[in-house]
Short mmCIF file of C-alpha atoms in Angstrom, two decimals:
data_model
loop_
_atom_site.label_atom_id
_atom_site.label_comp_id
_atom_site.label_asym_id
_atom_site.label_seq_id
_atom_site.Cartn_x
_atom_site.Cartn_y
_atom_site.Cartn_z
CA UNK A 2 0.04 0.02 -0.02
CA UNK A 3 1.19 3.51 -0.82
CA UNK A 4 0.01 6.98 0.15
CA UNK A 5 0.98 10.49 -0.57
CA UNK A 6 -0.16 13.60 1.23
CA UNK A 7 -0.65 17.35 0.47
CA UNK A 8 -2.46 20.27 1.99
CA UNK A 9 -5.19 22.09 0.34
CA UNK A 10 -6.35 25.32 1.95
CA UNK A 11 -4.73 24.11 5.18
CA UNK A 12 -6.64 20.73 5.10
CA UNK A 13 -4.40 17.60 5.22
CA UNK A 14 -5.45 15.16 2.45
CA UNK A 15 -4.08 11.63 2.13
CA UNK A 16 -4.39 9.81 -1.24
CA UNK A 17 -4.43 6.02 -0.73
CA UNK A 18 -3.07 3.64 -3.38
CA UNK A 19 -3.55 0.00 -2.70
CA UNK A 20 -5.29 -2.38 -0.31
CA UNK A 21 -6.47 -1.20 3.03
CA UNK A 22 -6.27 -4.59 4.75
CA UNK A 23 -4.81 -4.96 8.19
CA UNK A 24 -1.26 -4.34 7.15
CA UNK A 25 -2.16 -1.41 4.82
CA UNK A 26 -4.38 0.20 7.55
CA UNK A 27 -1.55 0.14 10.04
CA UNK A 28 0.66 1.95 7.57
CA UNK A 29 -1.78 4.55 6.84
CA UNK A 30 -2.39 5.14 10.51
CA UNK A 31 1.31 5.67 11.17
CA UNK A 32 1.77 7.92 8.10
CA UNK A 33 -1.26 10.04 8.94
CA UNK A 34 -0.32 10.52 12.61
CA UNK A 35 3.25 11.35 11.69
CA UNK A 36 1.93 14.02 9.15
CA UNK A 37 -0.50 15.57 11.54
CA UNK A 38 0.99 18.80 12.91
CA UNK A 39 -0.36 20.04 16.21
CA UNK A 40 -2.31 22.81 14.57
CA UNK A 41 -3.90 20.55 12.00
CA UNK A 42 -7.80 20.25 12.67
CA UNK A 43 -8.98 18.65 9.32
CA UNK A 44 -8.07 15.38 7.48
CA UNK A 45 -9.51 13.96 4.27
CA UNK A 46 -8.64 10.39 3.09
CA UNK A 47 -9.08 10.02 -0.66
CA UNK A 48 -9.76 6.35 -1.49
CA UNK A 49 -9.95 6.63 -5.23
CA UNK A 50 -6.78 4.46 -5.48
CA UNK A 51 -8.02 1.75 -3.12
CA UNK A 52 -10.40 -0.94 -4.31
CA UNK A 53 -10.19 -2.97 -1.13
CA UNK A 54 -11.20 -2.26 2.57
CA UNK A 55 -11.38 -4.43 5.62
CA UNK A 56 -12.14 -4.00 9.27
CA UNK A 57 -8.56 -2.92 9.87
CA UNK A 58 -9.12 0.08 7.72
CA UNK A 59 -12.41 0.93 9.47
CA UNK A 60 -10.62 0.81 12.85
CA UNK A 61 -7.86 3.22 11.43
CA UNK A 62 -10.59 5.59 10.21
CA UNK A 63 -12.21 5.43 13.63
CA UNK A 64 -9.14 6.18 15.41
CA UNK A 65 -8.33 9.18 13.17
CA UNK A 66 -11.76 10.50 13.46
CA UNK A 67 -11.52 10.40 17.26
CA UNK A 68 -8.15 12.29 17.10
CA UNK A 69 -9.72 14.96 14.89
CA UNK A 70 -12.75 15.23 17.33
CA UNK A 71 -10.14 15.74 20.09
CA UNK A 72 -8.94 18.72 18.10
CA UNK A 73 -12.43 20.08 17.59
CA UNK A 74 -11.84 19.38 13.95
CA UNK A 75 -13.26 17.47 10.87
CA UNK A 76 -12.50 13.95 9.41
CA UNK A 77 -13.91 12.79 5.99
CA UNK A 78 -13.52 10.10 3.45
CA UNK A 79 -13.65 11.01 -0.41
CA UNK A 80 -14.00 9.07 -3.59
CA UNK A 81 -15.05 5.88 -1.89
CA UNK A 82 -15.15 3.04 -4.49
CA UNK A 83 -18.02 0.42 -4.78
CA UNK A 84 -16.48 -2.39 -2.81
CA UNK A 85 -15.10 -0.17 0.09
CA UNK A 86 -18.62 1.52 0.35
CA UNK A 87 -20.28 -1.84 0.62
CA UNK A 88 -17.96 -2.79 3.48
CA UNK A 89 -18.76 0.50 5.20
CA UNK A 90 -22.42 0.08 4.56
CA UNK A 91 -22.47 -3.61 5.98
CA UNK A 92 -20.54 -2.59 8.96
CA UNK A 93 -22.97 0.32 9.65
CA UNK A 94 -20.39 3.08 9.15
CA UNK A 95 -21.72 5.02 6.25
CA UNK A 96 -23.54 7.20 8.80
CA UNK A 97 -20.57 7.49 11.06
CA UNK A 98 -18.13 8.82 8.57
CA UNK A 99 -18.68 11.93 6.46
CA UNK A 100 -18.41 10.82 2.69
CA UNK A 101 -17.85 13.04 -0.33
CA UNK A 102 -17.84 12.02 -3.93
CA UNK A 103 -14.51 13.88 -4.49
CA UNK A 104 -11.68 15.42 -2.67
CA UNK A 105 -12.46 18.75 -4.16
CA UNK A 106 -15.92 18.64 -2.82
CA UNK A 107 -14.74 17.47 0.60
CA UNK A 108 -12.15 20.34 0.95
CA UNK A 109 -14.78 22.97 -0.36
CA UNK A 110 -17.25 21.89 2.20
CA UNK A 111 -14.94 21.59 5.12
CA UNK A 112 -13.60 25.04 4.42
CA UNK A 113 -17.14 26.49 4.45
CA UNK A 114 -17.85 24.69 7.83
CA UNK A 115 -14.48 25.61 9.22
CA UNK A 116 -14.57 27.39 12.66
CA UNK A 117 -12.69 30.61 12.83
CA UNK A 118 -11.51 30.81 16.60
CA UNK A 119 -9.90 34.24 15.83
CA UNK A 120 -12.97 35.94 14.39
CA UNK A 121 -14.32 37.11 17.82
CA UNK A 122 -10.99 38.59 18.61
CA UNK A 123 -10.64 40.32 15.23
CA UNK A 124 -13.98 41.92 15.73
CA UNK A 125 -13.72 43.02 19.36
CA UNK A 126 -9.97 43.45 19.99
CA UNK A 127 -7.25 45.47 18.27
CA UNK A 128 -5.19 43.96 15.61
CA UNK A 129 -1.62 44.84 14.67
CA UNK A 130 -0.19 43.98 11.34
CA UNK A 131 3.52 44.77 10.71
CA UNK A 132 5.27 42.93 7.75
CA UNK A 133 4.67 39.15 8.08
CA UNK A 134 3.41 39.51 11.67
CA UNK A 135 -0.26 39.66 12.54
CA UNK A 136 -1.25 39.90 16.20
CA UNK A 137 -4.67 40.33 17.86
CA UNK A 138 -4.48 41.86 21.38
CA UNK A 139 -6.72 40.73 24.33
CA UNK A 140 -6.63 42.59 27.70
CA UNK A 141 -4.82 40.77 30.48
CA UNK A 142 -4.65 41.82 34.13
CA UNK A 143 -3.48 45.06 35.87
CA UNK A 144 -4.00 44.00 39.40
CA UNK A 145 -0.26 43.94 40.16
CA UNK A 146 2.75 45.67 38.73
CA UNK A 147 4.91 42.86 37.01
CA UNK A 148 8.41 42.49 38.31
CA UNK A 149 11.41 40.43 37.42
CA UNK A 150 13.23 38.96 40.38
CA UNK A 151 16.92 37.88 39.55
CA UNK A 152 18.81 35.43 41.66
CA UNK A 153 22.48 34.86 41.21
CA UNK A 154 25.12 36.62 39.13
CA UNK A 155 25.04 36.42 35.37
CA UNK A 156 28.72 37.52 35.14
CA UNK A 157 29.74 34.52 37.22
CA UNK A 158 27.84 32.20 34.81
CA UNK A 159 29.64 33.88 31.69
CA UNK A 160 33.09 33.59 33.30
CA UNK A 161 32.58 30.28 34.95
CA UNK A 162 33.23 31.26 38.46
CA UNK A 163 30.23 29.80 40.32
CA UNK A 164 31.12 28.28 43.69
CA UNK A 165 28.93 26.44 46.29
CA UNK A 166 27.69 29.57 48.08
CA UNK A 167 26.56 30.97 44.68
CA UNK A 168 24.08 28.22 44.23
CA UNK A 169 20.75 29.14 45.70
CA UNK A 170 17.67 26.89 46.41
CA UNK A 171 14.21 27.59 45.11
CA UNK A 172 11.05 25.43 45.60
CA UNK A 173 8.89 24.19 42.82
CA UNK A 174 6.02 25.87 44.41
CA UNK A 175 7.62 29.29 44.46
CA UNK A 176 7.80 29.90 40.75
CA UNK A 177 5.31 29.92 37.83
CA UNK A 178 7.51 31.14 35.06
CA UNK A 179 11.30 31.37 35.21
CA UNK A 180 14.53 30.61 33.34
CA UNK A 181 18.17 30.44 34.13
CA UNK A 182 20.87 27.82 35.14
CA UNK A 183 19.86 25.09 37.40
CA UNK A 184 19.92 21.37 38.21
CA UNK A 185 18.29 18.79 40.40
CA UNK A 186 20.09 16.61 42.86
CA UNK A 187 20.36 15.23 46.33
CA UNK A 188 22.26 18.33 47.59
CA UNK A 189 24.31 21.28 46.19
CA UNK A 190 27.42 19.19 45.61
CA UNK A 191 25.52 16.71 43.56
CA UNK A 192 23.95 19.41 41.42
CA UNK A 193 26.70 21.67 40.74
CA UNK A 194 28.59 19.60 38.10
CA UNK A 195 25.26 19.37 36.20
CA UNK A 196 24.24 23.00 36.12
CA UNK A 197 22.66 23.76 32.71
CA UNK A 198 19.90 25.64 30.96
CA UNK A 199 16.66 25.41 32.87
CA UNK A 200 12.95 26.63 32.70
CA UNK A 201 10.23 26.36 35.11
CA UNK A 202 6.58 26.39 34.03
CA UNK A 203 3.75 26.06 36.44
CA UNK A 204 5.55 23.85 39.01
CA UNK A 205 7.47 21.82 36.44
CA UNK A 206 11.17 22.11 35.86
CA UNK A 207 12.84 21.27 32.53
CA UNK A 208 16.68 21.44 32.35
CA UNK A 209 19.59 20.34 30.20
CA UNK A 210 22.27 18.59 32.45
CA UNK A 211 25.69 19.31 31.49
CA UNK A 212 26.72 15.50 31.53
CA UNK A 213 27.76 15.24 27.92
CA UNK A 214 24.53 13.50 26.80
CA UNK A 215 22.66 16.59 25.53
CA UNK A 216 19.34 15.08 26.73
CA UNK A 217 17.02 17.25 28.81
CA UNK A 218 15.39 16.11 31.92
CA UNK A 219 11.87 16.86 33.04
CA UNK A 220 10.20 16.70 36.55
CA UNK A 221 6.69 17.62 37.54
CA UNK A 222 6.19 16.92 41.21
CA UNK A 223 2.94 15.92 42.71
CA UNK A 224 0.93 18.53 44.55
CA UNK A 225 1.78 16.96 47.90
CA UNK A 226 5.50 17.17 47.40
CA UNK A 227 5.98 20.14 44.91
CA UNK A 228 6.74 22.70 47.69
CA UNK A 229 9.38 20.49 49.30
CA UNK A 230 11.61 19.51 46.36
CA UNK A 231 14.61 21.86 45.90
CA UNK A 232 15.79 23.38 42.62
CA UNK A 233 19.43 24.39 42.75
CA UNK A 234 20.02 27.43 40.65
CA UNK A 235 23.25 29.42 39.88
CA UNK A 236 21.25 32.10 38.09
CA UNK A 237 17.54 32.58 37.73
CA UNK A 238 14.99 35.13 36.43
CA UNK A 239 11.49 34.83 37.80
CA UNK A 240 8.41 36.68 36.72
CA UNK A 241 6.41 37.96 39.74
CA UNK A 242 2.98 39.37 38.61
CA UNK A 243 0.35 38.92 35.85
CA UNK A 244 0.49 39.16 32.07
CA UNK A 245 -0.93 42.56 31.11
CA UNK A 246 -1.94 41.60 27.67
CA UNK A 247 -2.47 38.33 25.57
CA UNK A 248 -1.66 38.21 21.83
CA UNK A 249 -2.85 35.74 19.16
CA UNK A 250 -0.28 35.24 16.40
CA UNK A 251 -1.28 34.09 12.93
CA UNK A 252 1.38 34.01 10.27
CA UNK A 253 0.29 34.14 6.63
CA UNK A 254 3.71 32.63 5.67
CA UNK A 255 3.79 28.88 6.12
CA UNK A 256 7.45 29.33 7.12
CA UNK A 257 6.16 31.30 10.25
CA UNK A 258 7.56 34.24 12.05
CA UNK A 259 10.91 34.43 13.89
CA UNK A 260 10.94 35.24 17.70
CA UNK A 261 13.07 38.39 16.80
CA UNK A 262 10.29 39.61 14.56
CA UNK A 263 7.54 38.83 17.16
CA UNK A 264 9.54 40.89 19.78
CA UNK A 265 10.06 43.67 17.28
CA UNK A 266 6.20 44.09 16.86
CA UNK A 267 5.69 43.85 20.62
CA UNK A 268 8.10 46.71 21.22
CA UNK A 269 6.95 48.96 18.51
CA UNK A 270 3.36 48.50 19.39
CA UNK A 271 3.90 48.93 23.13
CA UNK A 272 5.76 52.21 22.50
CA UNK A 273 2.50 53.68 20.91
CA UNK A 274 -0.24 52.10 23.14
CA UNK A 275 1.01 51.09 26.59
CA UNK A 276 1.54 53.91 29.20
CA UNK A 277 3.40 51.64 31.49
CA UNK A 278 5.97 50.43 28.99
CA UNK A 279 9.55 50.86 30.18
CA UNK A 280 11.38 48.88 27.44
CA UNK A 281 11.44 45.43 29.32
CA UNK A 282 9.02 42.71 28.86
CA UNK A 283 8.49 39.10 30.07
CA UNK A 284 6.89 36.83 27.54
CA UNK A 285 5.44 33.34 27.62
CA UNK A 286 4.45 31.65 24.15
CA UNK A 287 2.44 28.54 23.30
CA UNK A 288 2.61 27.92 19.64
CA UNK A 289 3.30 25.63 16.73
CA UNK A 290 6.79 25.57 15.51
CA UNK A 291 7.90 25.89 11.89
CA UNK A 292 11.60 25.93 12.90
CA UNK A 293 13.46 25.35 16.20
CA UNK A 294 16.89 27.17 16.36
CA UNK A 295 18.65 26.61 19.80
CA UNK A 296 21.77 26.43 21.82
CA UNK A 297 22.83 24.85 25.08
CA UNK A 298 25.68 24.77 27.55
CA UNK A 299 28.00 21.86 27.25
CA UNK A 300 29.60 22.24 30.67
CA UNK A 301 28.62 23.56 34.08
CA UNK A 302 30.11 27.13 34.51
CA UNK A 303 31.59 26.31 37.92
CA UNK A 304 34.80 27.72 39.29
CA UNK A 305 38.06 26.15 38.00
CA UNK A 306 36.44 25.12 34.65
CA UNK A 307 37.91 28.11 32.71
CA UNK A 308 41.09 30.11 33.03
CA UNK A 309 40.65 33.28 35.14
CA UNK A 310 39.46 36.31 33.30
CA UNK A 311 38.21 34.42 30.11
CA UNK A 312 34.61 34.18 29.12
CA UNK A 313 32.75 31.17 27.84
CA UNK A 314 31.40 33.46 24.97
CA UNK A 315 34.85 34.53 23.65
CA UNK A 316 35.45 33.18 20.04
CA UNK A 317 38.12 30.94 21.15
CA UNK A 318 35.92 29.18 23.74
CA UNK A 319 32.32 29.39 22.44
CA UNK A 320 32.57 26.05 20.49
CA UNK A 321 33.92 24.43 23.51
CA UNK A 322 31.10 25.58 25.82
CA UNK A 323 28.06 26.02 23.63
CA UNK A 324 26.21 23.48 21.32
CA UNK A 325 23.88 24.94 18.74
CA UNK A 326 21.32 23.84 16.14
CA UNK A 327 20.26 26.43 13.59
CA UNK A 328 18.17 23.94 11.71
CA UNK A 329 14.33 23.40 11.11
CA UNK A 330 13.74 20.59 13.48
CA UNK A 331 10.36 19.92 15.26
CA UNK A 332 8.24 21.47 12.44
CA UNK A 333 4.57 21.25 13.50
CA UNK A 334 5.30 20.42 17.06
CA UNK A 335 4.34 22.56 20.06
CA UNK A 336 6.57 25.11 21.78
CA UNK A 337 6.08 26.43 25.24
CA UNK A 338 8.63 29.10 26.18
CA UNK A 339 9.37 31.88 28.66
CA UNK A 340 11.78 34.66 28.19
CA UNK A 341 12.59 38.43 28.57
CA UNK A 342 13.21 41.06 26.01
CA UNK A 343 15.03 44.49 26.32
CA UNK A 344 14.24 47.07 23.78
CA UNK A 345 17.46 48.98 23.23
CA UNK A 346 15.68 51.75 21.32
CA UNK A 347 13.37 52.49 24.32
CA UNK A 348 13.89 54.82 27.19
CA UNK A 349 15.36 52.36 29.85
CA UNK A 350 16.30 55.13 32.35
CA UNK A 351 13.91 53.78 34.95
CA UNK A 352 16.07 50.70 35.36
CA UNK A 353 19.65 50.87 36.65
CA UNK A 354 22.36 49.64 34.33
CA UNK A 355 23.36 46.98 36.82
CA UNK A 356 19.72 45.65 36.78
CA UNK A 357 19.66 45.50 32.99
CA UNK A 358 22.99 43.75 32.95
CA UNK A 359 21.67 41.02 35.11
CA UNK A 360 19.07 40.04 32.64
CA UNK A 361 20.80 39.26 29.34
CA UNK A 362 23.99 38.64 27.56
CA UNK A 363 24.92 38.97 23.98
CA UNK A 364 24.74 35.47 22.58
CA UNK A 365 27.19 35.23 19.62
CA UNK A 366 24.91 32.63 18.12
CA UNK A 367 21.97 35.02 17.76
CA UNK A 368 21.74 36.76 14.42
CA UNK A 369 17.99 37.88 14.30
CA UNK A 370 17.82 40.71 16.88
CA UNK A 371 21.05 42.59 15.84
CA UNK A 372 21.63 45.65 18.05
CA UNK A 373 18.00 46.59 18.44
CA UNK A 374 17.24 44.38 21.42
CA UNK A 375 18.49 41.76 23.72
CA UNK A 376 16.45 38.59 24.07
CA UNK A 377 16.74 35.73 26.53
CA UNK A 378 14.29 32.83 25.97
CA UNK A 379 14.12 29.24 26.88
CA UNK A 380 11.71 26.76 25.31
CA UNK A 381 10.31 23.22 25.63
CA UNK A 382 9.06 21.14 22.84
CA UNK A 383 5.97 18.89 23.20
CA UNK A 384 4.17 16.82 20.69
CA UNK A 385 0.56 15.91 19.82
CA UNK A 386 -0.91 18.83 21.66
CA UNK A 387 -3.92 20.35 19.71
CA UNK A 388 -3.39 24.09 19.28
CA UNK A 389 -6.49 26.19 19.94
CA UNK A 390 -6.08 29.94 20.32
CA UNK A 391 -9.40 30.36 22.09
CA UNK A 392 -7.99 28.49 25.19
CA UNK A 393 -6.58 30.30 28.27
CA UNK A 394 -2.81 30.58 28.01
CA UNK A 395 -1.93 29.82 31.59
CA UNK A 396 -4.42 27.03 32.03
CA UNK A 397 -3.11 25.39 28.72
CA UNK A 398 0.49 25.71 29.74
CA UNK A 399 -0.29 24.03 33.04
CA UNK A 400 -2.11 21.19 31.34
CA UNK A 401 0.70 20.77 28.55
CA UNK A 402 3.50 20.46 31.15
CA UNK A 403 1.54 17.98 33.22
CA UNK A 404 0.04 15.71 30.41
CA UNK A 405 1.97 16.61 27.32
CA UNK A 406 4.34 14.27 25.32
CA UNK A 407 7.73 15.93 26.28
CA UNK A 408 10.31 16.06 23.49
CA UNK A 409 13.15 18.50 24.09
CA UNK A 410 14.23 21.75 25.90
CA UNK A 411 16.84 24.43 24.91
CA UNK A 412 17.89 27.96 24.95
CA UNK A 413 16.10 29.43 22.10
CA UNK A 414 17.92 31.39 19.28
CA UNK A 415 16.12 34.48 17.94
CA UNK A 416 15.56 32.72 14.51
CA UNK A 417 13.27 30.16 16.03
CA UNK A 418 10.04 30.48 14.08
CA UNK A 419 6.36 30.07 14.83
CA UNK A 420 3.52 30.05 12.61
CA UNK A 421 0.66 30.25 15.28
CA UNK A 422 0.90 31.26 18.91
CA UNK A 423 -0.86 32.52 22.11
CA UNK A 424 1.53 34.93 23.92
CA UNK A 425 1.32 36.43 27.25
CA UNK A 426 3.10 39.81 27.83
CA UNK A 427 4.00 41.36 31.11
CA UNK A 428 5.32 45.05 30.93
CA UNK A 429 8.02 44.98 33.49
CA UNK A 430 7.95 47.77 36.07
CA UNK A 431 10.89 46.81 38.27
CA UNK A 432 13.98 44.47 38.24
CA UNK A 433 14.73 43.24 41.74
CA UNK A 434 18.06 41.69 42.67
CA UNK A 435 17.73 38.98 45.24
CA UNK A 436 20.63 37.79 47.47
#
């Protein structure tokens, strides 16, 4: 059995050629599920090239129909031949599946019935369009001024001079969104040699141990123990406060929009609209990837691992300390990220230079932001998470990190691209250095 796929008006179509017996049905199920991206909501199976259908094929259709129902989408069969139709009729499934004479008619009808979750937002909320970026703004919360709390010394990370007393302890229950350098272990001595990129999302911690395996670790404690487990961190940025606005991203370009371009639009729009904008934002994104560009520390930046006075970012050392991937991996998978952005063209006078220096560093691997801004983002990749922009961002992030199929975690380069996203923005009013 053979099959090919294509997308018509955003609808995934499979053209089957051969027998849909038990073996062929298993093949089709594997191919279809591999091809389904997390934002796909519609699937059509064209059976014009298949003259045979058995119960195995019906089971595959049923499973795919259930998956599309889970996504609040649509599943249909098109161009069903005489014998396959008789099998469906005999089994009582002609009324279960939606059947169309041709794929063209299926695509046309599905497109007409397609739900537009952004229609309400486009009518009632402001829309921003700049270049390839289209963002719809929803109001968030103004109950508390958002603050970034910084633990540890970024300079010690960059010059690999972290010692035991520099490693602080945070509890899972103390943070909702944060990023930095951290590790889990029995005690500080156990954790220090493994300090690597980390992110916390609603009580879950994902980190990249610097043990040479380049394999991230992931822990979501139960509610009864979450407050007791320690996270050891040599450097951490935590958001304290709500998101003031939520943005819905829809990219017309199938290649998506870079994180750098998303931040550019956030900054330029905030200058015009947001009275409390001071040039620094904290951002959480939940979206669908079209390209995942990343980096990660290879070694723990502890004292003694680098000659005194040198930096892990120096050209002679960067390849030794940092791994990177500028490719297009994880297309169609789900990204959940947290990060901070500093708009270098804004009036940053309300923050001290020392406070700003504590937030970011100029990653030599970043090419997208130039000298307009400094971005510092970490992201986690999940799979088989239906994307729905109508859902609440915070509730969905909590659900994803608890129930999602975890794939990877890295420091995000600015060239990472998203084609759809729900974005929470906190307009930072203060940067607090913590001991």
